[in-house]
Amino acid sequence: MSEVVLQEVAKHYGPAVVVQNMSLRIADGELISLLGPSGCGKTTTLRMIGGFVDATSGKITVGGRDVTGLPPNRRNMGFVFQNYALFPHMTIAQNVAFGLEMRKVNRADAEKKVQEALARVRLAQYADRLPKQLSGGQQQRVALARALVIEPDVLLLDEPLSNLDASLRQEMKIEIRQLQQSLGLTTIFVTHDQDEAMSTSDRMVLMYNGKVEQIGSPDELYNQPRSAFAARFLGVPNLLPGRIVQGSFEMEGGTALRLAGQKQLVGNCFLALRPEVIGISAEAVEGENNLSGTVEIMTYHGAAVEYQLRTDAGLTLTARAVAPGLGGPEVLPKGAKAWLHWPASAGVIVSEH
Amino acid sequence: MTDTVAEPARGAAPKGVAIRLGIPMLSAPAMILVALGLLLPLALMLRNSLNIYDPAELMISAFTLENYVKFFTDSFYQGVLWRTIWISALSTAICLIFGAPVAYFLARYVGDFAKRMLLIFILVPLLIGNAVRTSAWMLILNDHGVLAAILGFFGYEGELGLMYSAPGVVIGLVSVLLPFMIITLNSVFEAIDRNLEDAGLSLGANHVTIMRRIVLPLALPGILSGSVLCFILSMNAYATPVLIGGPTFHMMAPTVYQQIAKVMNWPFGAALSFILMAVTLCLTIWVSALVQRKYRKWSE
């Protein structure tokens, strides 16, 4: 069992609070991602779990064992660094063997384990090369093999994909997820990329200003962002300011929009609308919420057409329609008058903060 | 296809050629300066070292190895060379032992601003001329000087005996060379990714192992160049051996000066400086090769 529990963990640098009383329970075998913009405290949190940064207060346990005061070399955690941090003067095999050597594993066993670890990341034939002779993606896989070969209780990944190009990132994302699941390894993955977090994690922890903004499954975070920050960070471009009056949403300026099944909030809030729930047509649609506006930008994406419209009230909204060839509406040119419409149940009410 | 490619205008060289020739040409003035300023005097010295000294005529043109033979048959001069070598080696070793921890500490644990201030502080001694600084050391080291007074305060009554002695010269040399060592090593340690040490920690290594297996092998080329720099500087040191070592403590550079400026024996002075240069060069190459071999063994 290697359940990781953070109890009221905080990090202060003088008067600056980098991580504020954070409590988190990561189940055995779970992959959780710490997501947020730079400076939100996600990397500091990871480094506290890894033991590279001392927590100012709070307690960290792994499988019930208190590791708060332990140095990194006694925590038995695998750490993968953003820049891979492979030892440049050692071969790939020596890099992977290093942790086993520190654990005094006998030579024959170590050799076997190194070979297995390299085979697992499909790099067996590169054992005698130096790190600089490998591509970025290969180096990252070596870093992964090096962290996994010591059979850690927890795997910690610090932005492991951010130095890779887009196609490699996609490939590594899947690889990390597969490895993690086949080993059943408790894993904490730090990233600033919501797409990366969403496609790899069991749960996501969205952080902002040293605090947890929201915790949930990718599905929950995607469909039910709690705040305007969460909605924006998870890629919702449309946030309509207003407040709830007698069960309907009153936009600034007085236009009332129908709601159905949304949570209700007191005071100022936003209605968050994903581009794909907004339909676009030449006529208002009976039974839905309608706003009229003018097409400002039209971009064609093959399967979809994305519009940026300015409503008559002066708001800029993004809508995404299915391409005409796939049964979507006619393409509207720039400058065209159009109606935006969405069902009352679409959209999420999010708090201001 | 060929007819669509415009031919380069007749007589005008293609641009690429101009660039290929032009950029190396930029180094020509420096090359000429190096040739005139460095190689020419060296060649002249080599020529002089083959001449014959005559007390009346000073220098008689010849082609003889007499001066070199004189060095290798006169145990006094060999003694000077040996002393120069071990004083330099010891000073370099002490600089390394004291400089490396300071450089590492500066590179790892000190903030940017504080580090800049400390480096300036370390460099301050270099702003004062060597001779002036060494004179100050004379005031500190002599038997009635600052150090003697401090030790006297704590009840030490004996003679210090640091002036005109090897320990005094080594102290003087270390004070001159330490800044060079610290600054060289600081940039060496800065260039080593801190994550490598963290990676070592996360894999279960302790700090000693990380130093030995990761930092040291990666810093070795830099440690070597810092040491070579200090060694060469102290092999050729002049002011410190003259001022602290005094008239009876002989090292190579002052001896060369003495032969050329005092005795006016240019041929022998030239031979001595060539021997000094050759020995410094050979030792440097030998140690470098040794360290390189060791380095390969370490990294396994």
PDB file of C-alpha atoms in Angstrom, chain A residues 84 86 92 123 126 129-142 163-165 168 171:
ATOM      1  CA  TYR A  84      15.487  14.533 -17.560  1.00  0.00           C
ATOM      2  CA  LEU A  86      20.400  12.025 -16.766  1.00  0.00           C
ATOM      3  CA  ILE A  92      22.227   4.649 -20.305  1.00  0.00           C
ATOM      4  CA  LEU A 123      15.475   1.184 -25.294  1.00  0.00           C
ATOM      5  CA  TYR A 126      20.771   1.814 -26.423  1.00  0.00           C
ATOM      6  CA  ARG A 129      25.136   4.903 -25.411  1.00  0.00           C
ATOM      7  CA  LEU A 130      25.631   8.181 -23.594  1.00  0.00           C
ATOM      8  CA  PRO A 131      22.572  10.336 -22.872  1.00  0.00           C
ATOM      9  CA  LYS A 132      23.615  13.037 -25.347  1.00  0.00           C
ATOM     10  CA  GLN A 133      23.480  10.473 -28.159  1.00  0.00           C
ATOM     11  CA  LEU A 134      19.742  10.004 -27.598  1.00  0.00           C
ATOM     12  CA  SER A 135      16.804  12.155 -28.669  1.00  0.00           C
ATOM     13  CA  GLY A 136      14.725  14.084 -26.137  1.00  0.00           C
ATOM     14  CA  GLY A 137      11.959  11.495 -26.111  1.00  0.00           C
ATOM     15  CA  GLN A 138      14.422   8.655 -25.642  1.00  0.00           C
ATOM     16  CA  GLN A 139      16.157  10.515 -22.823  1.00  0.00           C
ATOM     17  CA  GLN A 140      12.820  11.017 -21.129  1.00  0.00           C
ATOM     18  CA  ARG A 141      12.128   7.288 -21.377  1.00  0.00           C
ATOM     19  CA  VAL A 142      15.535   6.572 -19.824  1.00  0.00           C
ATOM     20  CA  ASN A 163      10.459  19.641 -23.429  1.00  0.00           C
ATOM     21  CA  LEU A 164       9.070  17.353 -26.111  1.00  0.00           C
ATOM     22  CA  ASP A 165       7.462  18.260 -29.403  1.00  0.00           C
ATOM     23  CA  LEU A 168       6.214  12.888 -29.031  1.00  0.00           C
ATOM     24  CA  GLU A 171       3.122   9.280 -27.522  1.00  0.00           C
TER      25      GLU A 171
END
